[in-house]
Phi, psi and omega in degrees: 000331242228282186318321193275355173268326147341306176298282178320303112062220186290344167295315185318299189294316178311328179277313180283357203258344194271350179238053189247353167341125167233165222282330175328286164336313197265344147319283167316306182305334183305273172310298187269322165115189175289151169328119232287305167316303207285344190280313190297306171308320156317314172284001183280302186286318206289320192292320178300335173280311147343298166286325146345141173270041202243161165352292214291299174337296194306317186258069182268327184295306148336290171242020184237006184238136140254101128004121176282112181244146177236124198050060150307132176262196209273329183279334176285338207271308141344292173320294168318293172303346202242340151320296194247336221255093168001292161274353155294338218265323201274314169299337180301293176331324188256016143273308186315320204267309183310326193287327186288318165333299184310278208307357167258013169271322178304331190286302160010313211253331204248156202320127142269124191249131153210162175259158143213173184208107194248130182221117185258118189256105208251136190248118178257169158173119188291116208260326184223135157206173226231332185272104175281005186262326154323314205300011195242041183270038187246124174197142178225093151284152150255170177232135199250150191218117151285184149187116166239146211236137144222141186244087191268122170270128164290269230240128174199101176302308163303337179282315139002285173306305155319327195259334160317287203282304165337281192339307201278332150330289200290272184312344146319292165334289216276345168266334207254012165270320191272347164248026145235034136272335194279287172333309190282303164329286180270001162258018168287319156327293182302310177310308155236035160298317180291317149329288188298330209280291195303336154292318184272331132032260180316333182272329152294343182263299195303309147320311184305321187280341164301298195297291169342284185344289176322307212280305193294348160274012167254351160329276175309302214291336188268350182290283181330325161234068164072008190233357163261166193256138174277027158272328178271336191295324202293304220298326175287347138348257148322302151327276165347291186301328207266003177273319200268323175302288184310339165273337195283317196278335157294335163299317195278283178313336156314312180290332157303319164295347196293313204314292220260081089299323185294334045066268203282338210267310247028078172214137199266117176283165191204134180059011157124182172258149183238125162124183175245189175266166186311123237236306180319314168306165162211139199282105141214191196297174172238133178226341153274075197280326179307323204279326184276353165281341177280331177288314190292309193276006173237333171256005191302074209320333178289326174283341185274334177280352213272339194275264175009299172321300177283322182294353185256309191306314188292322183299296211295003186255301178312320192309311170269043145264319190288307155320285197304314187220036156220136190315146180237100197286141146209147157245155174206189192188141165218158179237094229232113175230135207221109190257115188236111150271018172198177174211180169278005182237358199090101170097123198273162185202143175247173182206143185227130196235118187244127185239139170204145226204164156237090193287124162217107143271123191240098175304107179266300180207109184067051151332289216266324195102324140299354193086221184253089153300340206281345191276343148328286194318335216280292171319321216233008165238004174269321174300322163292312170321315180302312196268006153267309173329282185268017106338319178290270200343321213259332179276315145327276151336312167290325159307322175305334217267322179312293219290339176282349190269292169348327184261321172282301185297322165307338183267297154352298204283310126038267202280317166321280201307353155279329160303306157278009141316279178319326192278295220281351144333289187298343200283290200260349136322318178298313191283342170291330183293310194291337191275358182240356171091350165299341209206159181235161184272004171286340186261334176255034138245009105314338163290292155017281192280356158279301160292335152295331149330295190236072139265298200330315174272345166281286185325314199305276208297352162258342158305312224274321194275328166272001153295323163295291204296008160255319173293324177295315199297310151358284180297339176264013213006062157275148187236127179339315150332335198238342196240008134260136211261000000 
């Protein structure tokens, strides 16, 4: 009784001391941050681990540096990710942890030997008995117990099952690699398909606003004598700003896409991105969609991780069925030497005791203690199914989705391109007019700025379409890497 109010107690005070936090305390972190000492011995440990020829050592050159590169293009940028890049890295890592899992699910099957070496200091005193061979029971010794054990499991299903489930674990790892190379690969793509796309953007919008510029000093120059409207000088203005807005803002996603290509890359860019968009694709309709739904639901690495998933879920719902209800074969042996220097009759002894034995366990009810896993297990291999159903789905759908945008952007790109036909048709008339004295130049910069309209929107809408079109090769799996050159 006396121990256990003791135990209640000392629990009590441990529940006050852990919710005794005060708001003073919680200010200060607030303001000042972690403890000035407690920051530095962290960074302390962290640099001494850095340098260590341990894990962390090892990838410091790797993955703890950016590099500086200068005006990379996409394939050196590629390179770079598949090199450097965190989440390759962490998946390679997550082969490595599935290879060791197998092997310690295999150690799981093969003999356990352990030693132990026990040194006792034992004090007896016969305080009452009945046993005339006792009464002389007062001794104070030590005892020394060896012991070496070993446990071989014959028939353990579960572990079996377990050695199952690793395998499939491990070939899981290796899909979940090959869909962050795959993953990383196209949003290196995407990224700068969007860079190039918001730098020529911006460098048509930037023609446009030269040109703006003219019309507004010719503007001014016909206001001065008597024949221009201050009404068209404001509207070219007003242009003019929603031109400088609009370039500021392309400036800033060119930079943003740079950020985390640099991000993606580890590599610090220094002067810009080298190159245009991709020259190799060709704008046309996408018309085969069965092959690419067949080609999505079968090489696609999220569905191939999604299938794994459910298949280790149906092993992992037998591995605890079988925990739960099924005998467990085992033999074993031990060797047990027990040295006493003294007893309670006089005069100390060793003795050595060898055992072997054969152990069959059997689960009746509630073994464990715990209830059932399998009826988790159960549950939770119905959640896998669900979530490769909707990985199909979710992939399917996106083909679809590719192809219609692929397609709607193929009419897009179409119709631009008649559109700078035309402009620069009209373009070069104007200038014949003008050049024969029929036309004036007020008029063949506005033709200018029409053909910079839809140059300007033809580029727009052909980024956009090799932005589907990297998606689709995604969805389908293929990685950017092998299919840009």
């Amino acid at each position: 009784m006396l121990v256990g109010a003791m135990t209640m107690v000392c629990l009590t005070g441990c529940a006050s001391l852990v919710g005794s936090v005060t708001d003073d305390r919680l200010a200060l972190l607030r303001s000042s941050g972690l403890d000035a000492d407690a920051a530095t011995q962290s960074q302390e440990r962290l640099d001494r681990i850095l340098r260590s020829d341990g894990p962390a050592g090892e990838m410091q050159d790797r993955f703890g540096s950016l590099p500086a590169v200068e005006n990379p293009g996409l394939g050196e940028l590629m390179g770079a990710a598949l090199g450097s890049n965190p989440a390759i890295g962490r998946a390679a890592q997550g082969i490595n942890r599935a290879e060791a899992e197998r092997l310690n699910a295999i150690f799981g099957y093969l003999p356990q030997v352990s030693a132990s070496f026990q040194r006792d200091q034992l004090d007896q005193e016969v305080v009452e008995t009945d046993n005339q061979v006792f009464q002389a029971g007062t001794a104070s010794y030590p005892v020394d117990t060896d012991r070496i054990q070993i446990n071989q499991p014959i028939l353990d299903l579960s572990r079996i099952f377990g050695i199952r489930i690793a395998n499939s674990a491990r070939s899981l790892a290796e899909v979940e690699y090959v869909k962050s190379v795959k993953d990383v690969t196209a949003e290196v793509f995407d990224q700068y398909v969007i860079a190039i796309q918001s730098r020529q953007r911006a460098d048509y919008l930037q023609e446009r606003l030269d040109l703006v510029d003219e019309q507004v000093g010719g503007i001014e120059r016909r206001i001065g004598v008597g024949e221009g409207q201050i009404v068209d000088l404001a509207s070219m203005r007003s242009e003019r700003g929603s031109l400088a807005a609009e370039i500021a803002f392309e400036r800033t996603r060119y930079q943003d896409a740079v950020t985390t290509l640099s991000a993606l890359s580890g590599r610090a860019i220094v002067g810009g991105l080298q190159g245009e968009l991709p020259t190799s694709v060709r704008y046309e309709s996408a018309t085969d969609l069965e092959r690419s739904l067949a080609l999505g639901l079968e090489e696609n690495p999220a569905i191939m991780a999604a299938a794994f998933e459910v298949v280790m879920g149906n092993m992992e719902t037998w591995q605890s069925v079988f925990d739960d209800f099924a005998p467990v074969l085992s033999v074993y042996a031990s060797l047990d030497r027990e040295d006493r220097e003294d007893s309670r009759f006089g005069g100390g002894s060793v003795t050595d005791d060898q055992v072997v034995g054969l152990r069959l366990s059997i689960p009746i009810f509630n073994a464990s203690g715990r209830g059932y896993s399998s009826l988790t297990r159960r549950v939770d291999e119905r959640v896998a199914a669900l979530n490769y159903f909707a990985t199909r789905r979710e992939v399917e759908t996106g083909i679809r989705g590719t192809y219609d945008r692929m397609n709607a952007l193929t009419e897009a790109i179409a119709a631009a391109n008649l559109a700078v036909t035309g402009a620069e048709s009209a373009l070069e008339r104007e200038q014949d007019r003008v050049s024969i004295g029929q036309g004036v130049n007020y008029s063949v910069l506005s033709r200018q700025v029409r053909r910079n309209v839809a140059r300007e929107r033809l580029g727009f809408y052909q980024a956009e379409y090799l932005r589907a079109w990297g998606e689709l090769q995604y969805l389908t799996g293929r990685s950017m890497n092998e299919v840009i050159d």
